[in-house]
Tab-separated table of C-alpha atoms in Angstrom:
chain	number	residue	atom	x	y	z
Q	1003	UNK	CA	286.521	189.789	84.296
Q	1004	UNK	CA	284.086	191.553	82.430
Q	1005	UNK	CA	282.026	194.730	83.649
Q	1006	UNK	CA	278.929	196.166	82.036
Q	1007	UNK	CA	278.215	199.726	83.043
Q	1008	UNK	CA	274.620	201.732	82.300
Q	1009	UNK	CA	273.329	204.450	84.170
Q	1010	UNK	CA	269.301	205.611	83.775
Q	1011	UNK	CA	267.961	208.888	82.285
Q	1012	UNK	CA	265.777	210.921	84.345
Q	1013	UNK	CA	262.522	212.875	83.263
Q	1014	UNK	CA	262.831	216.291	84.148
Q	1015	UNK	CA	261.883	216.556	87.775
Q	1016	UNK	CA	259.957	219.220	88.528
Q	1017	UNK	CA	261.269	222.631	90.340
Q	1018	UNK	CA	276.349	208.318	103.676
Q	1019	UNK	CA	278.172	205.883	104.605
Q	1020	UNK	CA	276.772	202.958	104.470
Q	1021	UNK	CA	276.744	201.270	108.394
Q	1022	UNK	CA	279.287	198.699	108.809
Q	1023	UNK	CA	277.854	195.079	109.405
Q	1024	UNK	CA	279.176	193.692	112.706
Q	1025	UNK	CA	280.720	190.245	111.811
Q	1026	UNK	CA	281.409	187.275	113.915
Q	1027	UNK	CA	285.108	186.196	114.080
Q	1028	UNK	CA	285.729	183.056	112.169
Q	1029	UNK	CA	288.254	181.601	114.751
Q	1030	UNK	CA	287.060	179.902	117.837
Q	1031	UNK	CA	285.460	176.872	118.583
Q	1032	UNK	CA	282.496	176.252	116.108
Q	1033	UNK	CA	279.543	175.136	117.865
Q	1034	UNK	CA	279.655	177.880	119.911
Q	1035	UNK	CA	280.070	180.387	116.505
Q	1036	UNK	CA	277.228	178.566	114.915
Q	1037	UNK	CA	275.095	178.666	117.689
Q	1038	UNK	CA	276.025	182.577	117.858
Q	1039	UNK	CA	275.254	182.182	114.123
Q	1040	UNK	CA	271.979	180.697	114.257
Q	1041	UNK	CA	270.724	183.145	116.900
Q	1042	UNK	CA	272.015	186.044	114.948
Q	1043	UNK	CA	270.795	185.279	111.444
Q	1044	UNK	CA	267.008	183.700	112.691
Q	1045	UNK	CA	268.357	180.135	111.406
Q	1046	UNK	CA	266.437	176.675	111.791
Q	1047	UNK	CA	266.950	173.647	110.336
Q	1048	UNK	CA	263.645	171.006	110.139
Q	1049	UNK	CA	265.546	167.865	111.265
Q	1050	UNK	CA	268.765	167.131	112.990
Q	1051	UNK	CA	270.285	166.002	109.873
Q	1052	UNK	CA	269.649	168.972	108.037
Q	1053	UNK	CA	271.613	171.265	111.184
Q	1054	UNK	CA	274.003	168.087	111.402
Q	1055	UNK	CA	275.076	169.406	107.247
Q	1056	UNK	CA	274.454	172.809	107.738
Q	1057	UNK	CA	277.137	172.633	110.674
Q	1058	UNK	CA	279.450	170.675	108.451
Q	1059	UNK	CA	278.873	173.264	105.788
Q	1060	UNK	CA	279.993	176.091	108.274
Q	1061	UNK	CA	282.583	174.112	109.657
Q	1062	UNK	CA	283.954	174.424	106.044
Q	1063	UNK	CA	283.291	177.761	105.516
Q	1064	UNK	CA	284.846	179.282	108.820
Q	1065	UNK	CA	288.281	176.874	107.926
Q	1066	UNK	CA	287.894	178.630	104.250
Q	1067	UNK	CA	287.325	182.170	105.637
Q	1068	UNK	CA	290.448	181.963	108.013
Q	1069	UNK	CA	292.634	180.629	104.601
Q	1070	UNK	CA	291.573	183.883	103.098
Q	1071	UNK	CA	292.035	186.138	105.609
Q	1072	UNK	CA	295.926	184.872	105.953
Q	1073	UNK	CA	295.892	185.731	102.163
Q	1074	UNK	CA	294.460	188.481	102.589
Q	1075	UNK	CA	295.354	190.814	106.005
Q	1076	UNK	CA	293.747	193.933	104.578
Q	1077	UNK	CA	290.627	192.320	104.164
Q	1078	UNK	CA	287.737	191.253	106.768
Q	1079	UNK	CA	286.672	187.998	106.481
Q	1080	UNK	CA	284.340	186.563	109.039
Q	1081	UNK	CA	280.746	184.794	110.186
Q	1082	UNK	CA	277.776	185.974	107.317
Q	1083	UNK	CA	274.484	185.501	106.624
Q	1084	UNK	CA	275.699	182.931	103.899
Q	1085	UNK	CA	278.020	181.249	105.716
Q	1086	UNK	CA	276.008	177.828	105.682
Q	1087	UNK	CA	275.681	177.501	102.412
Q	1088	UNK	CA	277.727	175.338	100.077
Q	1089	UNK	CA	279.713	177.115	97.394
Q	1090	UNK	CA	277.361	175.757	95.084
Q	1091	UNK	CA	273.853	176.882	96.935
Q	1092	UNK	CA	275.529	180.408	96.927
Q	1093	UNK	CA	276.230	180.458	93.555
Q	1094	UNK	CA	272.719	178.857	92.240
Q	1095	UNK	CA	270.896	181.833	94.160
Q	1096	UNK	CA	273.506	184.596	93.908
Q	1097	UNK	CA	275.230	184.541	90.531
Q	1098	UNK	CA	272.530	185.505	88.282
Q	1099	UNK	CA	274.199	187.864	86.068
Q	1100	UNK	CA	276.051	185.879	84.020
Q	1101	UNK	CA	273.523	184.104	81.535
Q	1102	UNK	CA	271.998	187.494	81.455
Q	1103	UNK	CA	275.096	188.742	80.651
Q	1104	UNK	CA	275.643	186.790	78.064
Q	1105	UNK	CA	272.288	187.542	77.004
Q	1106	UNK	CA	272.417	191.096	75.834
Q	1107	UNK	CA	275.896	190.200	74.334
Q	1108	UNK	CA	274.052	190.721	71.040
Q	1109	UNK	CA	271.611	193.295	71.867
Q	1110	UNK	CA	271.498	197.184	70.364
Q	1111	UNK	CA	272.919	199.289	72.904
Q	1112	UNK	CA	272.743	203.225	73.079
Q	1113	UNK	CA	276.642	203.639	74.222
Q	1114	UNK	CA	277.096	207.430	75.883
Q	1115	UNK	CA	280.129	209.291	74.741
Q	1116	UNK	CA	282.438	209.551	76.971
Q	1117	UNK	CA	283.916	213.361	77.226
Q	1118	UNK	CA	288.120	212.438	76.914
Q	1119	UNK	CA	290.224	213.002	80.687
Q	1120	UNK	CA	291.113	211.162	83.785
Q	1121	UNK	CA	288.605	210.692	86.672
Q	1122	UNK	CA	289.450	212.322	89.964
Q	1123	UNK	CA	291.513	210.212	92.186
Q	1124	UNK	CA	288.129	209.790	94.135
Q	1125	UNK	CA	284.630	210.649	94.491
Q	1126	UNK	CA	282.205	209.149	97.094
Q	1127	UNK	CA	278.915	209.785	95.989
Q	1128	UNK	CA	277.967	208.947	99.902
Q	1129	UNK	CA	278.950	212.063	101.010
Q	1130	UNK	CA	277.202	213.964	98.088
Q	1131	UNK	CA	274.000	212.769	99.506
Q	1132	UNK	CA	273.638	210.226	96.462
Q	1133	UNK	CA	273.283	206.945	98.389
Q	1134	UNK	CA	270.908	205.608	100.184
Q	1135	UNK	CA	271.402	202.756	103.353
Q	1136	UNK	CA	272.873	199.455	102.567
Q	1137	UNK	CA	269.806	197.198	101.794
Q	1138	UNK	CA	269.572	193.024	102.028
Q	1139	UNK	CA	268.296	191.001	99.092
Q	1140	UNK	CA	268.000	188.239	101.587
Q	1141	UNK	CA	268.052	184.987	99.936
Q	1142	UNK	CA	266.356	186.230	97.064
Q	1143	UNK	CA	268.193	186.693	93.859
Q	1144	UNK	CA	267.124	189.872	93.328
Q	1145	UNK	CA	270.470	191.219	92.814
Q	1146	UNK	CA	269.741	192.883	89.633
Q	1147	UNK	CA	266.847	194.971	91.079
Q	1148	UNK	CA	268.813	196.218	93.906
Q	1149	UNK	CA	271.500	197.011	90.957
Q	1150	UNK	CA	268.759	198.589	88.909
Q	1151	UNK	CA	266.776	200.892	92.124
Q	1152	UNK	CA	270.243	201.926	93.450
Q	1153	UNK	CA	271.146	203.522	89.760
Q	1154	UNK	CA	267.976	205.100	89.823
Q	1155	UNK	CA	268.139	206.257	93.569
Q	1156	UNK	CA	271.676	207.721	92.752
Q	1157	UNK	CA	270.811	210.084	89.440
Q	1158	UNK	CA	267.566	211.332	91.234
Q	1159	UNK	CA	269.636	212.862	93.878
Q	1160	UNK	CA	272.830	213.617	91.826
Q	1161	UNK	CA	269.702	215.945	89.087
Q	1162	UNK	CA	268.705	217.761	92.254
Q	1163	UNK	CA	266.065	215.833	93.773
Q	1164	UNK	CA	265.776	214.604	97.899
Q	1165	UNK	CA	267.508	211.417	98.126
Q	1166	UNK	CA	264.537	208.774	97.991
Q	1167	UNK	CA	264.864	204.927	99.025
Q	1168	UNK	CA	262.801	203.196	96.418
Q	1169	UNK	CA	261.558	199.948	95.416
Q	1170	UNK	CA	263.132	196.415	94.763
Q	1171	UNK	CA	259.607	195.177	95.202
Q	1172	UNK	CA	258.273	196.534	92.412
Q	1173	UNK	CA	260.869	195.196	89.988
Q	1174	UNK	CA	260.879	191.630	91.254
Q	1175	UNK	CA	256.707	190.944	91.529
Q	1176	UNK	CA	255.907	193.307	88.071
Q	1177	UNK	CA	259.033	193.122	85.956
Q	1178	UNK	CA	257.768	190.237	83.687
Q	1179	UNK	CA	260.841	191.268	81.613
Q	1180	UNK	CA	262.949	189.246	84.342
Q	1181	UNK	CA	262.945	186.849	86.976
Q	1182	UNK	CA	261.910	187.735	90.175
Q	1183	UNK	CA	264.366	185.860	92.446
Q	1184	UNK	CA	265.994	183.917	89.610
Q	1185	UNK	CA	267.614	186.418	88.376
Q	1186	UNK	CA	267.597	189.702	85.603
Q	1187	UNK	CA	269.227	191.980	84.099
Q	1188	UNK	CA	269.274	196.114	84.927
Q	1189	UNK	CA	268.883	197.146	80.770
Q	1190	UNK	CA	265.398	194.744	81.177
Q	1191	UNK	CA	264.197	196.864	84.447
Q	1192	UNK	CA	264.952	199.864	83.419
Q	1193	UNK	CA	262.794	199.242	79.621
Q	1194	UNK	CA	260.152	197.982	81.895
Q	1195	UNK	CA	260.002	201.055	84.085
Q	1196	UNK	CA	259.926	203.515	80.918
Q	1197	UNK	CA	257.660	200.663	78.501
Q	1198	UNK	CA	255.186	199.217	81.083
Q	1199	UNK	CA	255.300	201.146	83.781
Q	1200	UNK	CA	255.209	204.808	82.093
Q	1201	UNK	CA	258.753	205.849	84.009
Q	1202	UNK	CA	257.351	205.665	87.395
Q	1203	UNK	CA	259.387	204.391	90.330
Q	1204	UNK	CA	257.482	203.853	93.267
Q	1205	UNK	CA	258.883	204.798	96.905
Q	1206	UNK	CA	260.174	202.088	98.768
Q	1207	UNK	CA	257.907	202.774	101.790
Q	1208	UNK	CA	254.793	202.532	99.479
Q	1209	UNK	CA	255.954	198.912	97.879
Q	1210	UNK	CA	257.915	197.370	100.885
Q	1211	UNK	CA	260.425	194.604	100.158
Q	1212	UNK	CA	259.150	191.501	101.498
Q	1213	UNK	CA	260.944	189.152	99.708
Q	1214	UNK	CA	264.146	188.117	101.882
Q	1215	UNK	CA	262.689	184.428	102.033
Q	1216	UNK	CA	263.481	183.876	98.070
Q	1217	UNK	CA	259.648	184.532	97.823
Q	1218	UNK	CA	257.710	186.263	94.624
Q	1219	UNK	CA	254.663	188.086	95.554
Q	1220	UNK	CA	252.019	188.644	92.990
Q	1221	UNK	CA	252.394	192.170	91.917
Q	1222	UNK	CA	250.310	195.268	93.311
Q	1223	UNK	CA	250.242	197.582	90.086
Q	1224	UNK	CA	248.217	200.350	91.727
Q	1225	UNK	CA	248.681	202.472	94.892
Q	1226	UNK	CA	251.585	202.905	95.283
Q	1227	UNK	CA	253.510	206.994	95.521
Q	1228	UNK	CA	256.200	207.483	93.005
Q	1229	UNK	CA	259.353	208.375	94.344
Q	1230	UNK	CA	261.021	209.207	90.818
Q	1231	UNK	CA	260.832	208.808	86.965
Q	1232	UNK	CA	263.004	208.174	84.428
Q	1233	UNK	CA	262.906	208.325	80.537
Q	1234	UNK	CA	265.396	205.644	79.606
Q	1235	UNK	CA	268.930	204.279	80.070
Q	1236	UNK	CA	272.660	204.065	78.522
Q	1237	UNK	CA	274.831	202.179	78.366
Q	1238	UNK	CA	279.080	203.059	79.137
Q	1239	UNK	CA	281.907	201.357	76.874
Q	1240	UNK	CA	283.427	198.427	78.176
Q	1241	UNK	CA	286.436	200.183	79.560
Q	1242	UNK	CA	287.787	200.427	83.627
Q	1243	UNK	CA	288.563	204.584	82.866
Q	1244	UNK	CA	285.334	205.673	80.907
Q	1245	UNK	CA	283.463	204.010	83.627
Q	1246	UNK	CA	285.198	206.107	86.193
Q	1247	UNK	CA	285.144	208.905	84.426
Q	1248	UNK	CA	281.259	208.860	83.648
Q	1249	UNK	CA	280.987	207.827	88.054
Q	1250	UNK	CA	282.581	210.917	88.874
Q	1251	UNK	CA	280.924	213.240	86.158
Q	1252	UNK	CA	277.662	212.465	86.603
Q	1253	UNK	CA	276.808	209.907	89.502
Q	1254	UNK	CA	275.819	206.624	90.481
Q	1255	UNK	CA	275.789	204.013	87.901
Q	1256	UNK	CA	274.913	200.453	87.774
Q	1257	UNK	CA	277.490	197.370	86.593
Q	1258	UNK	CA	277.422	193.996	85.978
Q	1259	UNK	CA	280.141	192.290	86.829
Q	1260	UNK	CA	280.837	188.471	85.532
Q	1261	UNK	CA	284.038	186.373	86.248
């Protein structure tokens, strides 16, 4: 498993737990659970053949989620918003990161210097009022973006600044550097905030997310509130400890991780 770590660089700003997602047990008749499904998630399917698979494909998923959780009894496996998709469908729209990580194998990174120690046991960057809500890419795969905002969300609050949702949007309809829903990389968002977009990070409220239906929108580059700035990015060594270390010291960061 590989993991690429980078965190953003603020400009100089001027002077939570997450709720759990109810799940649907994975045991039980399955009609009934992919009816509940359905209803729960705002599925429809255009033909009867089409539900006819998609029922097969749950049926599958369910007998596969069960298998796990025997595995694994500490975990919680159970009904999702993916859960009729086929293995393959979930990995064409949700595991982006790889050819992008591949990518910027070769490219010049600014690696930060990473002061020697251990990182504390824990740190939950929740409670330090560092984290915004849990947000949904939908079936966009925007992944990257949320990766990207998230960073930047996290080091605005952990300089001093209010904690400030803000926007996915504008990365996946104006970031020409990546791919809207098929995919990008956080090191490309970031140089297109500070290149193209003079640092500015516009407030979630002001440039909604309306892409949950895999859709691009043509990008709105004006009027919009900025919710933040930043001046550039590093990147951490590839190592499990400086990584931690790095988290705890100074915040949020952002990583790619590939199988």
């Amino acid at each position: 498993m590989h993991a690429h770590a980078l965190v953003t660089l603020l400009a100089a700003a001027v002077s939570v737990a997450p709720a759990a997602m109810a799940v649907l047990r994975a045991d039980g008749p399955v009609e009934p659970l992919f009816a509940a499904f359905k209803q729960k998630y705002g599925r429809s399917y255009g033909t009867a053949a089409e539900e006819a698979f998609r029922l097969r494909v749950f049926e599958d998923n369910m007998r596969r989620s069960r298998m796990y959780a025997a595995a694994n009894p500490h975990a919680t496996f159970g009904v999702t918003p993916f859960s009729d998709l086929t293995p393959e469908e979930f990995r064409t729209r949700y595991h982006n990161g790889e050819r992008h990580f591949e990518a910027a194998r070769g490219r010049v990174r600014t690696l930060v210097q990473v002061p020697p120690g251990k990182a504390p046991a824990a740190v939950d960057w929740r409670r330090k009022g560092a984290v915004t809500p849990v947000k949904d890419q939908g079936t966009c795969g925007s992944c990257w973006s949320f990766s990207a905002i998230g960073n930047i969300e996290g080091q605005w609050a952990a300089a001093g600044n209010p904690l400030t949702s803000l926007s996915e949007q504008m990365l996946v309809s104006c970031d020409f550097k990546d791919n809207g829903c098929g995919g990008g990389f956080m090191d490309n968002a970031f140089e297109w905030i500070v290149k193209e977009n003079s640092g500015k990070v516009y407030t979630e409220k002001s440039y909604p997310y309306v892409s949950e239906d895999g859709s691009k929108p043509f990008c709105i580059p004006y009027g919009h509130e900025v919710g933040a700035t930043i001046t550039g990015h590093v990147d951490i060594p590839h190592d499990e400890d400086a990584i931690a270390k790095y988290l705890a010291d100074n915040g949020p960061v952002a990583v790619a991780v590939t199988p």
